[in-house]
PDB file of C-alpha atoms in Angstrom:
ATOM      1  CA  GLU A 241       0.053   0.045   0.099  1.00 62.00           C
ATOM      2  CA  ALA A 242       1.609   3.216  -0.934  1.00 78.00           C
ATOM      3  CA  GLY A 243       1.530   5.843   1.665  1.00 92.00           C
ATOM      4  CA  VAL A 244       1.223   9.842   1.775  1.00 95.00           C
ATOM      5  CA  THR A 245       3.068  11.063  -0.808  1.00 96.00           C
ATOM      6  CA  GLN A 246       4.354  14.636  -1.211  1.00 97.00           C
ATOM      7  CA  PHE A 247       5.394  16.901  -4.029  1.00 96.00           C
ATOM      8  CA  PRO A 248       7.945  18.350  -4.535  1.00 96.00           C
ATOM      9  CA  SER A 249      10.201  17.350  -1.750  1.00 95.00           C
ATOM     10  CA  HIS A 250      12.148  20.283  -1.803  1.00 96.00           C
ATOM     11  CA  SER A 251      11.269  23.925  -3.451  1.00 97.00           C
ATOM     12  CA  VAL A 252      13.492  27.101  -3.663  1.00 97.00           C
ATOM     13  CA  ILE A 253      11.791  30.118  -4.696  1.00 96.00           C
ATOM     14  CA  GLU A 254      12.207  33.869  -4.435  1.00 96.00           C
ATOM     15  CA  LYS A 255       9.965  35.969  -2.453  1.00 96.00           C
ATOM     16  CA  GLY A 256       7.132  37.337  -4.502  1.00 96.00           C
ATOM     17  CA  GLN A 257       6.922  34.208  -6.332  1.00 97.00           C
ATOM     18  CA  THR A 258       3.863  31.427  -6.122  1.00 97.00           C
ATOM     19  CA  VAL A 259       4.409  27.865  -5.139  1.00 97.00           C
ATOM     20  CA  THR A 260       1.911  25.096  -5.032  1.00 98.00           C
ATOM     21  CA  LEU A 261       2.680  22.151  -2.549  1.00 98.00           C
ATOM     22  CA  ARG A 262       0.777  18.477  -3.129  1.00 97.00           C
ATOM     23  CA  CYS A 263      -0.187  15.772  -1.252  1.00 97.00           C
ATOM     24  CA  ASP A 264      -1.336  12.806  -2.241  1.00 97.00           C
ATOM     25  CA  PRO A 265      -3.252  10.834   0.740  1.00 96.00           C
ATOM     26  CA  ILE A 266      -3.636   7.061   1.255  1.00 94.00           C
ATOM     27  CA  SER A 267      -6.327   5.978  -1.077  1.00 92.00           C
ATOM     28  CA  GLY A 268      -9.566   5.943   0.945  1.00 90.00           C
ATOM     29  CA  HIS A 269      -8.406   8.222   3.572  1.00 92.00           C
ATOM     30  CA  ASP A 270     -11.038  10.819   3.829  1.00 91.00           C
ATOM     31  CA  ASN A 271      -9.199  13.070   6.728  1.00 92.00           C
ATOM     32  CA  LEU A 272      -6.301  15.083   5.484  1.00 95.00           C
ATOM     33  CA  TYR A 273      -4.105  17.287   7.303  1.00 95.00           C
ATOM     34  CA  TRP A 274      -1.636  20.045   6.728  1.00 97.00           C
ATOM     35  CA  TYR A 275       1.068  21.297   8.996  1.00 97.00           C
ATOM     36  CA  ARG A 276       4.212  23.364   8.882  1.00 97.00           C
ATOM     37  CA  ARG A 277       7.400  23.416  10.918  1.00 95.00           C
ATOM     38  CA  VAL A 278       9.250  26.546  10.704  1.00 93.00           C
ATOM     39  CA  MET A 279      12.916  25.932  11.581  1.00 85.00           C
ATOM     40  CA  GLY A 280      13.885  25.482  15.483  1.00 81.00           C
ATOM     41  CA  LYS A 281      10.271  25.836  16.293  1.00 88.00           C
ATOM     42  CA  GLU A 282       7.300  23.515  16.947  1.00 92.00           C
ATOM     43  CA  ILE A 283       5.213  21.789  14.228  1.00 94.00           C
ATOM     44  CA  LYS A 284       1.656  23.459  13.522  1.00 95.00           C
ATOM     45  CA  PHE A 285      -1.343  22.502  12.576  1.00 94.00           C
ATOM     46  CA  LEU A 286      -2.858  24.235   9.423  1.00 96.00           C
ATOM     47  CA  LEU A 287      -6.059  22.717   8.429  1.00 94.00           C
ATOM     48  CA  HIS A 288      -8.133  19.760   8.095  1.00 94.00           C
ATOM     49  CA  PHE A 289     -10.037  18.428   5.024  1.00 94.00           C
ATOM     50  CA  VAL A 290     -12.667  15.726   5.361  1.00 92.00           C
ATOM     51  CA  LYS A 291     -13.323  14.650   1.950  1.00 92.00           C
ATOM     52  CA  GLU A 292     -13.395  17.846  -0.052  1.00 93.00           C
ATOM     53  CA  SER A 293     -14.966  20.199   2.962  1.00 93.00           C
ATOM     54  CA  LYS A 294     -12.356  22.124   5.090  1.00 93.00           C
ATOM     55  CA  GLN A 295     -13.391  20.984   8.551  1.00 91.00           C
ATOM     56  CA  ASP A 296     -10.830  23.509  10.486  1.00 91.00           C
ATOM     57  CA  GLU A 297      -8.716  25.967   9.087  1.00 92.00           C
ATOM     58  CA  SER A 298      -8.053  27.553  12.281  1.00 91.00           C
ATOM     59  CA  GLY A 299      -4.321  27.180  11.632  1.00 92.00           C
ATOM     60  CA  MET A 300      -3.945  28.701   8.260  1.00 94.00           C
ATOM     61  CA  PRO A 301      -1.600  31.782   8.860  1.00 91.00           C
ATOM     62  CA  ASN A 302      -3.016  34.601   6.668  1.00 91.00           C
ATOM     63  CA  ASN A 303      -4.699  34.644   3.322  1.00 93.00           C
ATOM     64  CA  ARG A 304      -1.900  34.056   1.194  1.00 96.00           C
ATOM     65  CA  PHE A 305      -2.412  30.389   1.920  1.00 97.00           C
ATOM     66  CA  LEU A 306      -4.990  28.574  -0.059  1.00 97.00           C
ATOM     67  CA  ALA A 307      -5.672  24.934   0.413  1.00 97.00           C
ATOM     68  CA  GLU A 308      -7.742  23.027  -1.700  1.00 96.00           C
ATOM     69  CA  ARG A 309      -9.253  19.356  -2.070  1.00 96.00           C
ATOM     70  CA  THR A 310     -11.077  18.920  -5.451  1.00 85.00           C
ATOM     71  CA  GLY A 311     -12.733  15.526  -5.394  1.00 87.00           C
ATOM     72  CA  GLY A 312     -11.663  14.375  -2.112  1.00 84.00           C
ATOM     73  CA  THR A 313      -8.684  13.129  -3.447  1.00 92.00           C
ATOM     74  CA  TYR A 314      -5.322  15.021  -3.584  1.00 96.00           C
ATOM     75  CA  SER A 315      -4.822  18.428  -1.924  1.00 97.00           C
ATOM     76  CA  THR A 316      -2.855  21.362  -2.840  1.00 97.00           C
ATOM     77  CA  LEU A 317      -1.614  24.211  -0.505  1.00 97.00           C
ATOM     78  CA  LYS A 318      -0.655  27.458  -2.594  1.00 97.00           C
ATOM     79  CA  VAL A 319       1.395  30.150  -1.273  1.00 96.00           C
ATOM     80  CA  GLN A 320       0.887  33.546  -2.885  1.00 95.00           C
ATOM     81  CA  PRO A 321       3.023  35.646  -2.650  1.00 96.00           C
ATOM     82  CA  ALA A 322       5.655  33.647  -0.913  1.00 96.00           C
ATOM     83  CA  GLU A 323       7.358  35.516   1.949  1.00 96.00           C
ATOM     84  CA  LEU A 324      10.632  34.813   3.821  1.00 95.00           C
ATOM     85  CA  GLU A 325       8.879  33.814   7.056  1.00 94.00           C
ATOM     86  CA  ASP A 326       6.639  30.957   4.896  1.00 96.00           C
ATOM     87  CA  SER A 327      10.191  29.073   4.813  1.00 96.00           C
ATOM     88  CA  GLY A 328       9.763  25.477   6.828  1.00 96.00           C
ATOM     89  CA  VAL A 329       9.010  22.174   5.940  1.00 96.00           C
ATOM     90  CA  TYR A 330       5.406  21.658   5.129  1.00 97.00           C
ATOM     91  CA  PHE A 331       3.670  18.163   6.348  1.00 96.00           C
ATOM     92  CA  CYS A 332       0.541  16.187   5.070  1.00 97.00           C
ATOM     93  CA  ALA A 333      -1.146  13.534   6.908  1.00 96.00           C
ATOM     94  CA  SER A 334      -4.178  11.228   6.120  1.00 95.00           C
ATOM     95  CA  SER A 335      -6.426   8.987   8.168  1.00 92.00           C
ATOM     96  CA  GLN A 336      -9.588   7.143   7.645  1.00 86.00           C
ATOM     97  CA  ILE A 337     -12.791   8.072   9.281  1.00 70.00           C
ATOM     98  CA  ASP A 338     -13.079   5.170  11.410  1.00 62.00           C
ATOM     99  CA  GLY A 339     -14.231   6.783  14.560  1.00 57.00           C
ATOM    100  CA  ARG A 340     -12.447   9.320  16.968  1.00 60.00           C
ATOM    101  CA  ILE A 341     -10.902   6.535  19.237  1.00 64.00           C
ATOM    102  CA  ASN A 342      -9.261   4.298  16.355  1.00 69.00           C
ATOM    103  CA  GLU A 343      -8.200   7.358  14.187  1.00 81.00           C
ATOM    104  CA  LYS A 344      -4.282   6.798  13.168  1.00 85.00           C
ATOM    105  CA  LEU A 345      -2.618   9.193  11.092  1.00 90.00           C
ATOM    106  CA  PHE A 346      -0.153   8.489   8.506  1.00 93.00           C
ATOM    107  CA  PHE A 347       2.368  11.501   7.393  1.00 95.00           C
ATOM    108  CA  GLY A 348       4.288  12.039   4.465  1.00 95.00           C
ATOM    109  CA  SER A 349       7.726  13.216   4.437  1.00 94.00           C
ATOM    110  CA  GLY A 350       7.200  16.810   3.873  1.00 95.00           C
ATOM    111  CA  THR A 351       8.196  19.511   1.403  1.00 97.00           C
ATOM    112  CA  GLN A 352      11.066  21.733   2.451  1.00 96.00           C
ATOM    113  CA  LEU A 353       9.909  25.308   1.007  1.00 97.00           C
ATOM    114  CA  SER A 354      13.055  27.738   1.243  1.00 97.00           C
ATOM    115  CA  VAL A 355      11.961  31.283   0.354  1.00 96.00           C
ATOM    116  CA  LEU A 356      14.953  33.583  -0.742  1.00 95.00           C
TER     117      LEU A 356
ATOM    118  CA  ALA B 258      -6.137  26.353  24.868  1.00 77.00           C
ATOM    119  CA  GLN B 259      -3.578  23.500  25.327  1.00 82.00           C
ATOM    120  CA  SER B 260       0.455  23.702  25.011  1.00 89.00           C
ATOM    121  CA  VAL B 261       3.262  21.278  25.334  1.00 94.00           C
ATOM    122  CA  THR B 262       6.674  21.807  26.467  1.00 96.00           C
ATOM    123  CA  GLN B 263       9.525  19.152  25.868  1.00 96.00           C
ATOM    124  CA  LEU B 264      12.164  20.092  28.380  1.00 90.00           C
ATOM    125  CA  ASP B 265      15.182  18.707  26.510  1.00 94.00           C
ATOM    126  CA  SER B 266      16.170  19.981  23.148  1.00 94.00           C
ATOM    127  CA  GLN B 267      18.799  17.320  22.582  1.00 96.00           C
ATOM    128  CA  VAL B 268      19.204  13.936  24.475  1.00 97.00           C
ATOM    129  CA  PRO B 269      22.531  12.087  24.017  1.00 97.00           C
ATOM    130  CA  VAL B 270      22.738   8.798  25.492  1.00 97.00           C
ATOM    131  CA  PHE B 271      24.822   5.443  24.714  1.00 97.00           C
ATOM    132  CA  GLU B 272      23.651   2.508  23.059  1.00 97.00           C
ATOM    133  CA  GLU B 273      21.882  -0.188  25.446  1.00 97.00           C
ATOM    134  CA  ALA B 274      21.189   2.716  28.202  1.00 97.00           C
ATOM    135  CA  PRO B 275      17.659   3.801  29.435  1.00 97.00           C
ATOM    136  CA  VAL B 276      16.218   6.981  28.357  1.00 97.00           C
ATOM    137  CA  GLU B 277      13.260   9.018  29.272  1.00 97.00           C
ATOM    138  CA  LEU B 278      12.095  11.963  26.989  1.00 97.00           C
ATOM    139  CA  ARG B 279      10.111  14.802  28.969  1.00 97.00           C
ATOM    140  CA  CYS B 280       6.944  16.209  28.150  1.00 97.00           C
ATOM    141  CA  ASN B 281       4.510  18.683  30.014  1.00 96.00           C
ATOM    142  CA  TYR B 282       1.441  19.923  28.740  1.00 94.00           C
ATOM    143  CA  SER B 283      -1.259  22.527  29.685  1.00 91.00           C
ATOM    144  CA  SER B 284      -4.936  22.575  29.275  1.00 86.00           C
ATOM    145  CA  SER B 285      -8.323  23.204  30.687  1.00 79.00           C
ATOM    146  CA  VAL B 286     -10.121  20.222  29.461  1.00 82.00           C
ATOM    147  CA  SER B 287      -9.651  16.884  28.773  1.00 82.00           C
ATOM    148  CA  VAL B 288      -6.889  15.880  26.495  1.00 85.00           C
ATOM    149  CA  TYR B 289      -5.410  12.746  24.071  1.00 90.00           C
ATOM    150  CA  LEU B 290      -1.464  12.737  24.371  1.00 93.00           C
ATOM    151  CA  PHE B 291       0.923  11.347  21.761  1.00 94.00           C
ATOM    152  CA  TRP B 292       4.550  10.646  20.921  1.00 97.00           C
ATOM    153  CA  TYR B 293       5.660  10.703  17.468  1.00 96.00           C
ATOM    154  CA  VAL B 294       8.825   9.686  16.156  1.00 97.00           C
ATOM    155  CA  GLN B 295      10.593  10.991  12.776  1.00 95.00           C
ATOM    156  CA  TYR B 296      13.663   9.250  11.513  1.00 93.00           C
ATOM    157  CA  PRO B 297      15.951  11.054   9.112  1.00 88.00           C
ATOM    158  CA  ASN B 298      14.389  11.798   5.909  1.00 85.00           C
ATOM    159  CA  GLN B 299      10.998  10.097   6.799  1.00 89.00           C
ATOM    160  CA  GLY B 300       7.504  11.514   7.746  1.00 91.00           C
ATOM    161  CA  LEU B 301       6.349  11.607  11.393  1.00 94.00           C
ATOM    162  CA  GLN B 302       5.245   7.976  12.814  1.00 94.00           C
ATOM    163  CA  LEU B 303       2.934   7.208  15.847  1.00 93.00           C
ATOM    164  CA  LEU B 304       4.799   5.699  18.892  1.00 96.00           C
ATOM    165  CA  LEU B 305       2.219   5.711  20.928  1.00 95.00           C
ATOM    166  CA  LYS B 306      -1.004   7.579  22.575  1.00 92.00           C
ATOM    167  CA  TYR B 307      -3.006   7.986  25.357  1.00 91.00           C
ATOM    168  CA  LEU B 308      -6.965   8.474  25.059  1.00 88.00           C
ATOM    169  CA  SER B 309      -8.263   7.078  28.470  1.00 85.00           C
ATOM    170  CA  GLY B 310      -7.887   4.013  30.727  1.00 86.00           C
ATOM    171  CA  SER B 311      -4.384   2.638  31.923  1.00 88.00           C
ATOM    172  CA  THR B 312      -2.128   5.589  32.354  1.00 90.00           C
ATOM    173  CA  LEU B 313       0.805   3.362  31.344  1.00 95.00           C
ATOM    174  CA  VAL B 314       0.793   3.067  27.340  1.00 95.00           C
ATOM    175  CA  LYS B 315       3.151   0.631  25.418  1.00 95.00           C
ATOM    176  CA  GLY B 316       4.028   1.691  22.086  1.00 94.00           C
ATOM    177  CA  ILE B 317       6.235   0.245  19.252  1.00 93.00           C
ATOM    178  CA  ASN B 318      10.092  -0.344  19.293  1.00 93.00           C
ATOM    179  CA  GLY B 319       9.892  -1.089  23.185  1.00 95.00           C
ATOM    180  CA  PHE B 320       8.880   2.487  24.106  1.00 97.00           C
ATOM    181  CA  GLU B 321       6.516   3.439  26.877  1.00 97.00           C
ATOM    182  CA  ALA B 322       4.833   6.588  28.135  1.00 97.00           C
ATOM    183  CA  GLU B 323       3.199   7.441  31.666  1.00 95.00           C
ATOM    184  CA  PHE B 324       0.205   9.508  31.717  1.00 94.00           C
ATOM    185  CA  ASN B 325       0.401  11.565  35.261  1.00 93.00           C
ATOM    186  CA  LYS B 326      -2.403  13.821  35.568  1.00 90.00           C
ATOM    187  CA  SER B 327      -1.698  15.471  38.655  1.00 91.00           C
ATOM    188  CA  GLN B 328       1.884  16.599  37.179  1.00 92.00           C
ATOM    189  CA  THR B 329       0.532  17.014  33.596  1.00 93.00           C
ATOM    190  CA  SER B 330       3.490  14.921  32.223  1.00 95.00           C
ATOM    191  CA  PHE B 331       3.662  12.503  29.505  1.00 97.00           C
ATOM    192  CA  HIS B 332       7.157  11.363  29.564  1.00 97.00           C
ATOM    193  CA  LEU B 333       8.611   8.785  27.129  1.00 98.00           C
ATOM    194  CA  ARG B 334      10.661   5.936  28.624  1.00 97.00           C
ATOM    195  CA  LYS B 335      12.973   3.141  26.877  1.00 97.00           C
ATOM    196  CA  PRO B 336      14.753   1.024  29.204  1.00 97.00           C
ATOM    197  CA  SER B 337      17.410  -0.062  26.708  1.00 97.00           C
ATOM    198  CA  VAL B 338      18.274   2.026  23.354  1.00 97.00           C
ATOM    199  CA  HIS B 339      19.391   1.215  20.042  1.00 96.00           C
ATOM    200  CA  ILE B 340      21.307   3.031  17.483  1.00 96.00           C
ATOM    201  CA  SER B 341      18.240   2.751  15.290  1.00 95.00           C
ATOM    202  CA  ASP B 342      16.412   4.669  17.941  1.00 97.00           C
ATOM    203  CA  THR B 343      18.428   7.723  16.918  1.00 97.00           C
ATOM    204  CA  ALA B 344      15.657  10.323  15.727  1.00 97.00           C
ATOM    205  CA  GLU B 345      13.375  13.039  16.655  1.00 96.00           C
ATOM    206  CA  TYR B 346      10.476  12.904  18.940  1.00 97.00           C
ATOM    207  CA  PHE B 347       7.679  15.117  19.476  1.00 97.00           C
ATOM    208  CA  CYS B 348       5.211  15.079  22.196  1.00 96.00           C
ATOM    209  CA  ALA B 349       1.433  16.263  21.108  1.00 94.00           C
ATOM    210  CA  VAL B 350      -1.670  16.842  22.661  1.00 92.00           C
ATOM    211  CA  THR B 351      -5.096  17.390  21.324  1.00 86.00           C
ATOM    212  CA  ARG B 352      -8.599  18.118  23.068  1.00 75.00           C
ATOM    213  CA  GLY B 353     -10.119  15.052  24.308  1.00 71.00           C
ATOM    214  CA  GLY B 354     -12.746  13.590  21.975  1.00 68.00           C
ATOM    215  CA  GLY B 355     -11.927  15.841  19.128  1.00 70.00           C
ATOM    216  CA  SER B 356     -10.236  15.050  15.939  1.00 76.00           C
ATOM    217  CA  GLN B 357      -6.645  13.436  16.557  1.00 80.00           C
ATOM    218  CA  GLY B 358      -5.273  15.469  13.847  1.00 86.00           C
ATOM    219  CA  ASN B 359      -5.639  18.992  15.419  1.00 87.00           C
ATOM    220  CA  LEU B 360      -2.414  18.568  17.307  1.00 90.00           C
ATOM    221  CA  ILE B 361      -0.356  21.000  19.564  1.00 92.00           C
ATOM    222  CA  PHE B 362       3.121  19.749  19.164  1.00 94.00           C
ATOM    223  CA  GLY B 363       6.307  20.213  21.218  1.00 95.00           C
ATOM    224  CA  LYS B 364       9.466  21.694  20.102  1.00 95.00           C
ATOM    225  CA  GLY B 365      10.766  17.883  19.752  1.00 96.00           C
ATOM    226  CA  THR B 366      13.509  16.276  21.515  1.00 97.00           C
ATOM    227  CA  LYS B 367      16.332  14.933  19.276  1.00 96.00           C
ATOM    228  CA  LEU B 368      17.796  11.699  20.495  1.00 97.00           C
ATOM    229  CA  SER B 369      21.285  10.767  19.534  1.00 97.00           C
ATOM    230  CA  VAL B 370      22.520   7.230  20.491  1.00 97.00           C
ATOM    231  CA  LYS B 371      26.086   6.767  20.501  1.00 96.00           C
ATOM    232  CA  PRO B 372      27.925   3.278  20.505  1.00 94.00           C
TER     233      PRO B 372
END
């Protein structure tokens, strides 16, 4: 079974440019989460999709970030325009909807974003 | 609101020695508690979690953690570490009964196991 995959693994862009990160969850997983870790700081929750709907986007930093999950399969996270403070590792995770107690998250290996 | 404090950013230890990685949390509501591990160039992997019931939780790879409500702690332990345990470990918390993905993480502890 394929795991959670993220593309690209690394991205280097200049301030003001646009970058789109992609996450392919495990097939059949309705829950999809995005997180970010800025260097030296803790991993922070960004948002949660259930299928194609945004269940919780309380962690999104500002309106330069746009997450989509059309069709309830893969998800994209677009940063436009990118700023220096957006640099960090962006993680994606997915899980099945199998009751809150049994939920188990599977994480991708992340996208390292560097904004210069 | 919840918060998590991992008291040690780095823990060096010799192979076969015991290790304890400390985690304290604060919350005004009931919580679920987690330990995740990240090996180099990989995603996070769940080690163990506490939802309810027995306060001693056993996880994968010989790790265990004990939930101590009075001390608001959830320290991770292993009696004898291996070189392969070298990784970064994250303690995390979420509101009890809620999504297990809306996590608040600590800053991580890098465990370095030396021969």
